[in-house]
Tab-separated table of C-alpha atoms and ligand atoms in Angstrom:
chain	number	residue	atom	x	y	z
A	1	MET	CA	0.000	0.000	0.000
A	2	ALA	CA	1.195	3.452	-0.839
A	3	VAL	CA	1.711	5.752	2.111
A	4	GLU	CA	-1.404	7.766	2.825
A	5	ARG	CA	-1.359	11.342	3.938
A	6	VAL	CA	-4.574	12.482	5.578
A	7	LEU	CA	-5.584	16.133	5.760
A	8	SER	CA	-8.692	17.765	7.111
A	9	GLY	CA	-9.753	21.197	8.261
A	10	MET	CA	-12.459	22.704	10.391
A	11	ARG	CA	-13.825	26.227	10.493
A	12	PRO	CA	-13.483	28.057	13.796
A	13	THR	CA	-17.026	29.230	14.434
A	14	GLY	CA	-17.708	28.380	18.079
A	15	SER	CA	-17.207	25.729	20.717
A	16	LEU	CA	-17.489	22.090	19.731
A	17	HIS	CA	-20.207	19.783	21.039
A	18	LEU	CA	-20.874	16.076	21.434
A	19	GLY	CA	-22.065	15.884	17.831
A	20	HIS	CA	-18.597	16.947	16.661
A	21	TYR	CA	-17.038	14.540	19.122
A	22	HIS	CA	-19.003	11.491	18.019
A	23	GLY	CA	-18.652	12.400	14.338
A	24	VAL	CA	-15.499	14.153	13.220
A	25	LEU	CA	-13.215	14.103	16.247
A	26	LYS	CA	-13.371	10.416	17.148
A	27	ASN	CA	-12.672	9.713	13.495
A	28	TRP	CA	-9.599	11.964	13.528
A	29	VAL	CA	-8.336	10.307	16.681
A	30	LYS	CA	-8.639	6.914	15.013
A	31	LEU	CA	-6.967	8.074	11.797
A	32	GLN	CA	-3.952	9.548	13.575
A	33	HIS	CA	-2.989	6.019	14.664
A	34	GLU	CA	-3.252	4.672	11.127
A	35	HIS	CA	-1.760	7.347	8.880
A	36	GLU	CA	0.257	10.511	8.729
A	37	CYS	CA	-2.306	13.188	9.590
A	38	LEU	CA	-2.570	16.958	9.282
A	39	PHE	CA	-5.456	18.807	10.914
A	40	PHE	CA	-5.886	22.520	10.585
A	41	VAL	CA	-8.038	25.438	11.627
A	42	ALA	CA	-9.566	26.874	8.463
A	43	ASP	CA	-9.650	30.499	9.610
A	44	TRP	CA	-9.608	32.003	6.118
A	45	HIS	CA	-12.534	29.750	5.231
A	46	ALA	CA	-14.459	31.106	8.196
A	47	LEU	CA	-13.882	34.606	6.834
A	48	THR	CA	-15.487	33.737	3.502
A	49	THR	CA	-18.854	33.646	5.272
A	50	HIS	CA	-18.140	35.497	8.551
A	51	TYR	CA	-16.109	38.402	7.202
A	52	ASP	CA	-18.186	40.826	9.267
A	53	THR	CA	-17.629	39.103	12.638
A	54	PRO	CA	-13.874	38.563	12.845
A	55	GLU	CA	-13.921	38.592	16.665
A	56	ILE	CA	-15.750	35.230	16.732
A	57	ILE	CA	-13.058	33.695	14.597
A	58	GLU	CA	-10.212	34.940	16.735
A	59	GLU	CA	-11.750	33.632	19.951
A	60	SER	CA	-12.650	30.313	18.438
A	61	VAL	CA	-9.274	29.367	16.988
A	62	TRP	CA	-7.523	28.520	20.256
A	63	GLU	CA	-10.628	27.145	21.910
A	64	MET	CA	-11.183	24.825	18.995
A	65	VAL	CA	-7.654	23.446	19.099
A	66	ILE	CA	-8.063	22.855	22.840
A	67	ASP	CA	-11.268	20.937	22.095
A	68	TRP	CA	-9.445	18.811	19.508
A	69	ILE	CA	-6.659	17.882	21.874
A	70	ALA	CA	-9.072	17.334	24.738
A	71	ALA	CA	-10.971	14.908	22.514
A	72	GLY	CA	-7.802	12.920	21.951
A	73	VAL	CA	-6.115	14.399	18.893
A	74	ASP	CA	-2.469	13.987	19.825
A	75	PRO	CA	0.000	16.679	18.770
A	76	ALA	CA	2.764	14.088	18.958
A	77	LYS	CA	1.006	12.067	16.267
A	78	ALA	CA	-0.840	14.575	14.108
A	79	THR	CA	0.324	17.924	12.795
A	80	ILE	CA	-2.026	20.605	14.093
A	81	PHE	CA	-1.854	24.038	12.517
A	82	VAL	CA	-3.684	27.211	11.531
A	83	GLN	CA	-4.273	27.955	7.851
A	84	SER	CA	-3.412	31.651	7.935
A	85	LYS	CA	-0.051	30.887	9.567
A	86	VAL	CA	0.976	29.030	6.421
A	87	PRO	CA	0.609	31.807	3.863
A	88	GLU	CA	1.788	29.456	1.107
A	89	HIS	CA	-1.849	28.323	0.902
A	90	ALA	CA	-2.710	31.781	-0.391
A	91	GLU	CA	0.090	31.752	-2.903
A	92	LEU	CA	-1.014	28.408	-4.298
A	93	HIS	CA	-4.596	29.633	-4.365
A	94	THR	CA	-3.540	32.607	-6.486
A	95	LEU	CA	-1.503	30.490	-8.858
A	96	LEU	CA	-4.250	27.879	-9.241
A	97	SER	CA	-6.767	30.650	-9.903
A	98	MET	CA	-4.957	31.314	-13.187
A	99	ILE	CA	-6.074	27.961	-14.579
A	100	THR	CA	-9.471	27.651	-12.914
A	101	PRO	CA	-12.426	28.089	-15.272
A	102	LEU	CA	-15.090	30.297	-13.712
A	103	GLY	CA	-17.787	27.824	-14.729
A	104	TRP	CA	-16.209	25.127	-12.552
A	105	LEU	CA	-16.582	27.347	-9.489
A	106	GLU	CA	-20.096	28.476	-10.323
A	107	ARG	CA	-21.147	24.859	-10.699
A	108	VAL	CA	-19.995	23.766	-7.206
A	109	PRO	CA	-23.322	23.019	-5.463
A	110	THR	CA	-22.423	24.705	-2.141
A	111	TYR	CA	-22.083	28.019	-3.975
A	112	LYS	CA	-25.779	28.475	-4.708
A	113	ASP	CA	-26.980	26.397	-1.715
A	114	GLN	CA	-25.130	28.451	0.852
A	115	GLN	CA	-26.052	31.737	-0.776
A	116	GLU	CA	-29.695	30.718	-0.425
A	117	LYS	CA	-29.286	29.369	3.099
A	118	LEU	CA	-27.420	32.413	4.327
A	119	ALA	CA	-29.599	34.838	2.405
A	120	GLN	CA	-29.296	37.498	5.134
A	121	LYS	CA	-25.600	37.795	4.248
A	122	ASP	CA	-24.173	39.201	1.056
A	123	LEU	CA	-22.202	36.273	-0.288
A	124	SER	CA	-21.822	37.509	-3.826
A	125	THR	CA	-18.152	38.033	-3.086
A	126	TYR	CA	-15.033	37.001	-4.886
A	127	GLY	CA	-13.783	35.161	-1.774
A	128	PHE	CA	-16.936	33.129	-1.440
A	129	LEU	CA	-16.969	32.081	-5.075
A	130	GLY	CA	-13.310	31.097	-4.847
A	131	TYR	CA	-13.595	29.242	-1.591
A	132	PRO	CA	-13.565	25.716	-3.069
A	133	LEU	CA	-10.337	26.626	-4.822
A	134	LEU	CA	-8.852	27.787	-1.534
A	135	GLN	CA	-9.819	24.396	-0.176
A	136	SER	CA	-8.085	22.771	-3.145
A	137	ALA	CA	-4.947	24.712	-2.332
A	138	ASP	CA	-5.179	23.529	1.304
A	139	ILE	CA	-5.230	19.941	0.128
A	140	LEU	CA	-2.888	20.023	-2.859
A	141	ILE	CA	-0.136	21.933	-1.098
A	142	TYR	CA	0.420	18.894	1.159
A	143	LYS	CA	-0.109	16.332	-1.587
A	144	ALA	CA	-2.733	14.788	0.685
A	145	THR	CA	-4.082	11.460	-0.548
A	146	GLN	CA	-7.078	11.165	1.765
A	147	VAL	CA	-9.454	13.872	2.927
A	148	PRO	CA	-11.988	12.926	5.604
A	149	VAL	CA	-15.080	15.078	5.097
A	150	GLY	CA	-18.827	15.115	5.502
A	151	GLU	CA	-21.138	14.465	2.614
A	152	ASP	CA	-21.624	18.147	1.782
A	153	GLN	CA	-17.904	18.496	1.062
A	154	ILE	CA	-17.588	15.716	-1.509
A	155	PRO	CA	-18.063	18.058	-4.494
A	156	HIS	CA	-15.144	20.137	-3.198
A	157	ILE	CA	-12.849	17.128	-3.236
A	158	GLU	CA	-13.994	16.206	-6.726
A	159	PHE	CA	-13.357	19.766	-7.812
A	160	THR	CA	-9.885	19.505	-6.271
A	161	ARG	CA	-9.160	16.382	-8.284
A	162	GLU	CA	-10.084	18.177	-11.482
A	163	ILE	CA	-7.852	21.105	-10.602
A	164	ALA	CA	-4.920	18.772	-9.900
A	165	ARG	CA	-5.476	16.966	-13.184
A	166	ARG	CA	-5.670	20.199	-15.120
A	167	PHE	CA	-2.548	21.530	-13.440
A	168	ASN	CA	-0.564	18.380	-14.173
A	169	HIS	CA	-1.808	18.378	-17.722
A	170	ILE	CA	-0.729	21.961	-18.363
A	171	TYR	CA	2.498	22.103	-16.375
A	172	GLY	CA	3.613	18.507	-16.143
A	173	ARG	CA	4.855	18.454	-19.711
A	174	GLU	CA	8.557	18.962	-19.947
A	175	LYS	CA	10.839	18.739	-22.933
A	176	GLY	CA	12.029	15.188	-23.495
A	177	PHE	CA	9.545	13.793	-20.985
A	178	GLU	CA	9.419	10.324	-22.519
A	179	GLU	CA	13.195	9.972	-22.652
A	180	LYS	CA	13.509	11.127	-19.067
A	181	ALA	CA	10.806	8.720	-17.966
A	182	GLU	CA	12.526	5.847	-19.783
A	183	ALA	CA	15.804	6.775	-18.108
A	184	ALA	CA	14.071	6.788	-14.746
A	185	ILE	CA	12.751	3.271	-15.416
A	186	LYS	CA	16.322	2.111	-15.978
A	187	LYS	CA	17.265	3.541	-12.605
A	188	LEU	CA	14.778	1.184	-10.960
A	189	GLY	CA	17.014	-1.730	-11.895
A	190	SER	CA	16.105	-4.543	-14.240
A	191	LYS	CA	13.712	-6.425	-11.963
A	192	LEU	CA	11.642	-3.491	-10.797
A	193	GLY	CA	11.991	-1.870	-14.199
A	194	SER	CA	10.328	-4.824	-15.902
A	195	LEU	CA	7.661	-4.958	-13.245
A	196	TYR	CA	6.963	-1.270	-13.854
A	197	GLU	CA	6.695	-1.849	-17.620
A	198	GLU	CA	4.401	-4.792	-17.112
A	199	LEU	CA	2.071	-2.951	-14.742
A	200	ARG	CA	2.053	0.102	-16.991
A	201	ASN	CA	1.068	-2.031	-19.975
A	202	ARG	CA	-1.648	-3.747	-18.036
A	203	TYR	CA	-3.085	-0.391	-17.077
A	204	GLN	CA	-2.699	1.345	-20.406
A	205	GLU	CA	-3.830	-1.536	-22.567
A	206	GLY	CA	-6.371	-3.227	-20.339
A	207	GLY	CA	-7.457	-0.395	-18.033
A	208	ASP	CA	-6.382	-2.533	-15.070
A	209	ASP	CA	-6.776	-0.189	-12.091
A	210	GLU	CA	-5.171	-2.624	-9.702
A	211	ALA	CA	-2.040	-2.674	-11.823
A	212	LEU	CA	-1.991	1.131	-11.639
A	213	GLU	CA	-2.326	1.010	-7.858
A	214	SER	CA	0.449	-1.561	-7.473
A	215	ALA	CA	2.765	0.407	-9.718
A	216	ARG	CA	2.105	3.583	-7.761
A	217	ALA	CA	2.737	1.777	-4.492
A	218	MET	CA	5.940	0.316	-5.839
A	219	ILE	CA	7.234	3.737	-6.853
A	220	GLU	CA	6.256	5.305	-3.536
A	221	GLU	CA	8.343	2.683	-1.794
A	222	GLN	CA	11.528	3.410	-3.736
A	223	GLN	CA	13.792	5.360	-1.419
A	224	GLY	CA	16.557	6.193	-3.839
A	225	LEU	CA	14.530	8.034	-6.477
A	226	SER	CA	14.802	11.783	-6.903
A	227	LEU	CA	11.610	13.782	-6.579
A	228	GLY	CA	11.636	14.547	-10.284
A	229	ASP	CA	12.035	10.910	-11.301
A	230	ARG	CA	9.331	9.817	-8.934
A	231	GLU	CA	6.900	12.298	-10.503
A	232	ARG	CA	7.936	11.258	-14.004
A	233	LEU	CA	7.375	7.597	-13.236
A	234	LEU	CA	4.000	8.317	-11.665
A	235	GLY	CA	2.967	10.508	-14.580
A	236	TYR	CA	4.241	8.093	-17.216
A	237	LEU	CA	1.993	5.349	-15.847
A	238	GLU	CA	-1.013	7.233	-17.098
A	239	GLY	CA	0.665	8.498	-20.200
A	240	GLY	CA	0.688	12.219	-19.322
A	241	GLY	CA	3.461	14.354	-18.020
A	242	LYS	CA	4.876	14.617	-14.521
A	243	MET	CA	2.416	14.184	-11.726
A	244	ILE	CA	3.204	17.270	-9.692
A	245	LEU	CA	0.011	17.677	-7.730
A	246	VAL	CA	-1.644	14.601	-6.274
A	247	GLU	CA	-5.336	13.875	-6.810
A	248	PRO	CA	-6.818	13.321	-3.353
A	249	GLU	CA	-9.589	10.934	-2.444
A	250	TYR	CA	-12.370	11.744	-0.049
A	251	LYS	CA	-13.018	9.564	2.948
A	252	LEU	CA	-16.603	10.003	4.032
A	253	THR	CA	-16.772	10.562	7.796
A	254	PRO	CA	-19.193	8.062	9.353
A	255	ALA	CA	-22.287	10.049	10.254
A	256	SER	CA	-22.563	10.945	13.927
A	257	LYS	CA	-25.389	9.135	15.636
A	258	MET	CA	-25.446	11.753	18.333
A	259	PRO	CA	-28.949	13.148	18.715
A	260	GLY	CA	-29.516	16.573	20.209
A	261	LEU	CA	-31.489	17.316	23.357
A	262	ASP	CA	-34.704	17.566	21.344
A	263	GLY	CA	-34.181	14.415	19.272
A	264	GLN	CA	-33.134	16.271	16.115
A	265	LYS	CA	-29.519	16.053	14.939
A	266	MET	CA	-27.268	17.854	17.419
A	267	SER	CA	-26.432	21.213	15.900
A	268	LYS	CA	-25.674	24.697	17.108
A	269	SER	CA	-28.382	26.103	14.878
A	270	TYR	CA	-31.029	23.983	16.632
A	271	ASN	CA	-29.846	25.096	20.055
A	272	ASN	CA	-29.899	21.486	21.297
A	273	THR	CA	-26.254	20.846	22.095
A	274	ILE	CA	-24.098	19.698	24.967
A	275	SER	CA	-20.704	21.214	24.441
A	276	ILE	CA	-17.519	19.278	25.029
A	277	ARG	CA	-16.633	21.567	27.900
A	278	GLU	CA	-20.116	21.922	29.366
A	279	SER	CA	-19.905	21.897	33.185
A	280	PRO	CA	-21.221	18.746	34.898
A	281	ASP	CA	-24.020	20.784	36.484
A	282	MET	CA	-25.134	22.089	33.123
A	283	VAL	CA	-24.968	18.618	31.593
A	284	ALA	CA	-27.250	17.289	34.320
A	285	LYS	CA	-29.582	20.262	34.041
A	286	LYS	CA	-29.838	20.044	30.274
A	287	ILE	CA	-30.659	16.353	30.328
A	288	LYS	CA	-33.079	16.682	33.256
A	289	THR	CA	-35.052	19.295	31.342
A	290	MET	CA	-35.145	17.317	28.102
A	291	PRO	CA	-38.605	16.720	26.696
A	292	THR	CA	-39.891	13.136	26.947
A	293	ASP	CA	-42.784	11.238	25.411
A	294	PRO	CA	-45.587	13.835	25.679
A	295	ALA	CA	-48.061	11.066	26.580
A	296	ARG	CA	-46.355	10.608	29.967
A	297	ILE	CA	-47.878	13.455	31.899
A	298	ARG	CA	-48.222	11.595	35.189
A	299	LEU	CA	-45.931	8.938	36.575
A	300	THR	CA	-48.732	6.424	36.061
A	301	ASP	CA	-49.061	7.134	32.308
A	302	VAL	CA	-47.323	4.553	30.174
A	303	GLY	CA	-44.862	5.831	27.559
A	304	ASP	CA	-43.253	4.828	24.295
A	305	PRO	CA	-39.451	5.180	24.028
A	306	ASP	CA	-39.776	5.534	20.269
A	307	LYS	CA	-41.452	8.878	20.863
A	308	CYS	CA	-38.821	10.099	23.300
A	309	PRO	CA	-35.475	11.801	22.613
A	310	VAL	CA	-34.056	10.410	25.869
A	311	TRP	CA	-34.334	6.933	24.400
A	312	GLN	CA	-32.101	8.017	21.519
A	313	LEU	CA	-29.443	8.934	24.050
A	314	HIS	CA	-29.805	5.515	25.656
A	315	GLU	CA	-29.187	4.038	22.223
A	316	VAL	CA	-25.837	5.827	22.078
A	317	TYR	CA	-24.763	5.382	25.680
A	318	SER	CA	-26.478	2.495	27.428
A	319	SER	CA	-25.792	-1.213	27.820
A	320	ASP	CA	-28.334	-3.775	26.642
A	321	GLU	CA	-29.315	-4.305	30.224
A	322	THR	CA	-30.082	-0.646	30.839
A	323	LYS	CA	-31.925	-0.415	27.551
A	324	ALA	CA	-34.141	-3.355	28.525
A	325	TRP	CA	-34.808	-1.643	31.856
A	326	VAL	CA	-35.905	1.515	29.996
A	327	GLN	CA	-38.142	-0.319	27.534
A	328	GLN	CA	-39.856	-2.318	30.224
A	329	GLY	CA	-40.099	0.536	32.735
A	330	CYS	CA	-41.358	3.111	30.261
A	331	ARG	CA	-43.996	0.918	28.667
A	332	THR	CA	-45.384	-0.190	32.038
A	333	ALA	CA	-45.003	3.102	33.851
A	334	GLY	CA	-42.659	1.232	36.170
A	335	ILE	CA	-40.032	3.986	36.144
A	336	GLY	CA	-40.271	7.755	36.058
A	337	CYS	CA	-38.581	9.910	33.454
A	338	ILE	CA	-36.172	11.438	35.945
A	339	ALA	CA	-34.970	7.976	36.945
A	340	CYS	CA	-34.741	7.006	33.297
A	341	LYS	CA	-32.463	9.943	32.585
A	342	GLY	CA	-30.082	9.051	35.426
A	343	PRO	CA	-27.892	6.556	33.569
A	344	VAL	CA	-27.632	8.867	30.568
A	345	ILE	CA	-26.420	11.727	32.715
A	346	GLU	CA	-23.879	9.411	34.306
A	347	SER	CA	-22.596	8.131	30.958
A	348	VAL	CA	-22.221	11.571	29.431
A	349	LEU	CA	-20.358	12.796	32.507
A	350	GLU	CA	-18.124	9.777	32.453
A	351	GLU	CA	-17.351	10.308	28.776
A	352	LEU	CA	-16.610	13.989	29.312
A	353	LYS	CA	-14.466	13.606	32.424
A	354	PRO	CA	-11.119	12.719	30.851
A	355	ILE	CA	-11.822	15.125	27.998
A	356	GLN	CA	-12.436	17.991	30.371
A	357	GLU	CA	-9.410	17.122	32.462
A	358	ARG	CA	-7.215	17.342	29.405
A	359	ALA	CA	-8.873	20.582	28.345
A	360	ALA	CA	-8.283	22.099	31.775
A	361	GLN	CA	-4.511	21.711	31.496
A	362	TYR	CA	-4.510	23.635	28.270
A	363	ALA	CA	-7.061	26.218	29.324
A	364	GLU	CA	-4.953	27.023	32.407
A	365	ASP	CA	-1.794	27.593	30.438
A	366	PRO	CA	-2.398	29.333	27.089
A	367	VAL	CA	1.290	29.066	26.211
A	368	LEU	CA	0.891	25.307	25.944
A	369	ILE	CA	-1.614	25.439	23.116
A	370	LYS	CA	0.255	28.200	21.312
A	371	ASN	CA	3.390	26.090	21.371
A	372	VAL	CA	1.591	23.085	19.957
A	373	VAL	CA	0.210	25.152	17.116
A	374	ALA	CA	3.493	26.958	16.464
A	375	GLU	CA	5.257	23.636	16.134
A	376	GLY	CA	2.570	22.251	13.859
A	377	CYS	CA	2.696	25.362	11.664
A	378	GLU	CA	6.424	24.983	11.339
A	379	ARG	CA	6.113	21.375	10.210
A	380	ALA	CA	3.266	22.142	7.817
A	381	ARG	CA	5.116	25.077	6.376
A	382	LYS	CA	8.120	22.978	5.498
A	383	MET	CA	5.943	20.681	3.393
A	384	ALA	CA	4.086	23.592	1.851
A	385	ARG	CA	7.329	25.336	0.869
A	386	GLU	CA	8.538	22.189	-0.825
A	387	THR	CA	5.441	21.987	-3.026
A	388	MET	CA	5.548	25.693	-3.795
A	389	ARG	CA	9.099	25.396	-5.015
A	390	GLU	CA	7.980	22.858	-7.596
A	391	VAL	CA	4.867	24.789	-8.523
A	392	ARG	CA	6.763	28.039	-9.044
A	393	GLU	CA	9.335	26.261	-11.133
A	394	VAL	CA	6.872	24.744	-13.582
A	395	MET	CA	4.877	27.972	-13.746
A	396	GLY	CA	7.933	29.909	-14.806
A	397	LEU	CA	8.437	31.756	-11.541
A	398	SER	CA	11.746	30.488	-10.272
A	399	TYR	CA	13.946	33.356	-11.418
A	400	SER	CA	16.617	34.551	-9.096
B	1	LIG	N1	-14.601	23.535	3.807
B	1	LIG	C1	-14.520	22.712	4.977
B	1	LIG	C2	-15.789	22.915	5.797
B	1	LIG	O1	-16.444	23.920	5.655
B	1	LIG	C3	-13.316	23.042	5.807
B	1	LIG	C4	-12.067	22.865	5.024
B	1	LIG	C5	-11.304	23.841	4.510
B	1	LIG	C6	-11.454	21.641	4.660
B	1	LIG	N2	-10.222	23.336	3.848
B	1	LIG	C7	-10.301	21.983	3.929
B	1	LIG	C8	-11.770	20.318	4.890
B	1	LIG	C9	-9.469	21.005	3.399
B	1	LIG	C10	-10.937	19.338	4.345
B	1	LIG	C11	-9.797	19.690	3.603
B	1	LIG	O2	-16.103	22.057	6.599
B	2	LIG	FE1	-38.552	8.798	27.732
B	2	LIG	FE2	-37.495	7.298	29.627
B	2	LIG	FE3	-39.582	8.859	30.152
B	2	LIG	FE4	-39.894	6.723	28.649
B	2	LIG	S1	-39.302	6.760	30.791
B	2	LIG	S2	-40.710	8.751	28.236
B	2	LIG	S3	-37.941	6.665	27.552
B	2	LIG	S4	-37.536	9.517	29.572
């Protein structure tokens, strides 16, 4: 298997809640053990829609990174950084804008959708139209191979793939490409060289995608190759020029099953959240005041868990035994709603305890979080500079 590089970003627009935790964050924590991972705060992206409330962005950046780490994202494993601290993203965005057809941007579904959804805001801006391209720059600058995102973001990843393809097509052609590629094959040695030829033929003549994958993996594993030769060999597989930018794949984040306090999906806009750093008292209060099956007015009225948002929380948090207790007790009026909520409150508090303990260390000492981010920015920037050097060179900008 070729080495995967995972990248994902999140907009800083407020504190994170259990919906984020059970959806995105747990997924990130899992991925950091499996692959090289980069996670960043998309502060410029937040400005594309919140340009008139910059103060929210500034407050949210640090708080959001604390929430990530509290949830288990480990700065020793994943690179954590802030988009605007790696200004190379903006440079790549500008350069990619030169080859981006306007129609491609206008056709991205979020463009019209969001303009309609956020109709109270004037989003007929240049920044908003170009925002998918900024996202492409975020991804392509690290040559990320996997991008974990929600469903709504899939068109952005597909758009990014098209941009990468177009870029490679325009700028990946160098004089004498075929000769250089053939010379690079020789450098693989006779055994690997023949394997490369065989896999390339299988792909080009028979459309064998597995052969393409194996050949790519084989090239990724070669330590001795120069960067240029590696790109030539990758590009030559598909017949084109050098593969300078890498087409990423999306990795759909498993949908969070976390219901909100009212039984709808947990979301800030529904005002039904429990935030990751909600105090234990507030957690208890919020759950105690949750609506239940409206048919249970008195303790003696029987209820139906299927009509109750508390049951949905049991589905996330409770053991089979507790769930059976709820089903039986609710349907026979054997338990009251307050008693029914008890185990849920306990489970949420138990889940949040270690998270909040970790958060407290960082909240007490702001220098800690700033150091983590500064280090991550440094690491990210090194990779970004490397890509920009190549991009500038092929775009005719490497004069000295
Ligand atoms: N657009 C994403 C969102 O709104 C955030 C984002 C920005 C992102 N750049 C990215 C996600 C790069 C993945 C990769 O949620
Ligand atoms: Fe809901 Fe539990 Fe009350 Fe039944 S007993 S209505 S499941 S809170």
